[in-house]
XYZ file of C-alpha atoms in Angstrom:
56
model
C 99.738 108.115 99.408
C 96.750 106.337 100.787
C 97.269 104.794 104.211
C 95.186 101.789 105.163
C 93.373 101.884 108.478
C 93.702 99.045 110.975
C 90.403 97.475 109.999
C 91.561 97.050 106.388
C 94.944 95.607 107.373
C 93.794 93.217 110.105
C 90.440 92.205 108.647
C 89.660 88.559 109.592
C 88.102 88.124 106.156
C 91.208 89.350 104.347
C 92.475 87.134 101.551
C 95.765 85.239 102.182
C 97.519 87.013 99.322
C 98.867 90.517 100.048
C 96.639 93.393 98.920
C 97.640 95.554 95.933
C 99.214 98.305 98.031
C 99.855 100.562 95.061
C 97.434 100.838 92.170
C 98.659 101.519 88.626
C 97.531 105.158 88.898
C 99.226 105.647 92.266
C 102.424 104.067 90.895
C 102.614 106.560 88.017
C 101.857 109.455 90.368
C 104.552 108.227 92.751
C 107.122 107.973 89.955
C 106.381 111.544 88.867
C 106.607 112.646 92.488
C 110.010 111.004 92.904
C 111.289 112.572 89.685
C 109.883 115.964 90.643
C 111.447 115.630 94.096
C 108.853 117.873 95.695
C 106.247 117.197 98.371
C 104.030 119.847 96.804
C 103.551 117.522 93.832
C 101.235 115.375 95.959
C 98.802 118.266 96.305
C 99.111 119.060 92.587
C 98.418 115.434 91.652
C 95.283 115.398 93.786
C 94.063 118.609 92.132
C 94.753 117.216 88.659
C 93.019 113.943 89.521
C 89.870 115.723 90.737
C 89.938 117.937 87.620
C 90.313 114.936 85.300
C 87.386 113.246 87.076
C 85.255 116.303 86.292
C 86.431 116.417 82.664
C 85.681 112.714 82.158
């Protein structure tokens, strides 16, 4: 999962509403990861994402 750095979290120009912590893509990846129950899935998801970016 992507962690925000301090600058992003405490930016003085940040909007009052909370940021979208989890994008739609990350949510689906997270659900698969939870179902799979394996930390290695995170690495697999990143590989698949980079491959799909090349294919597209």
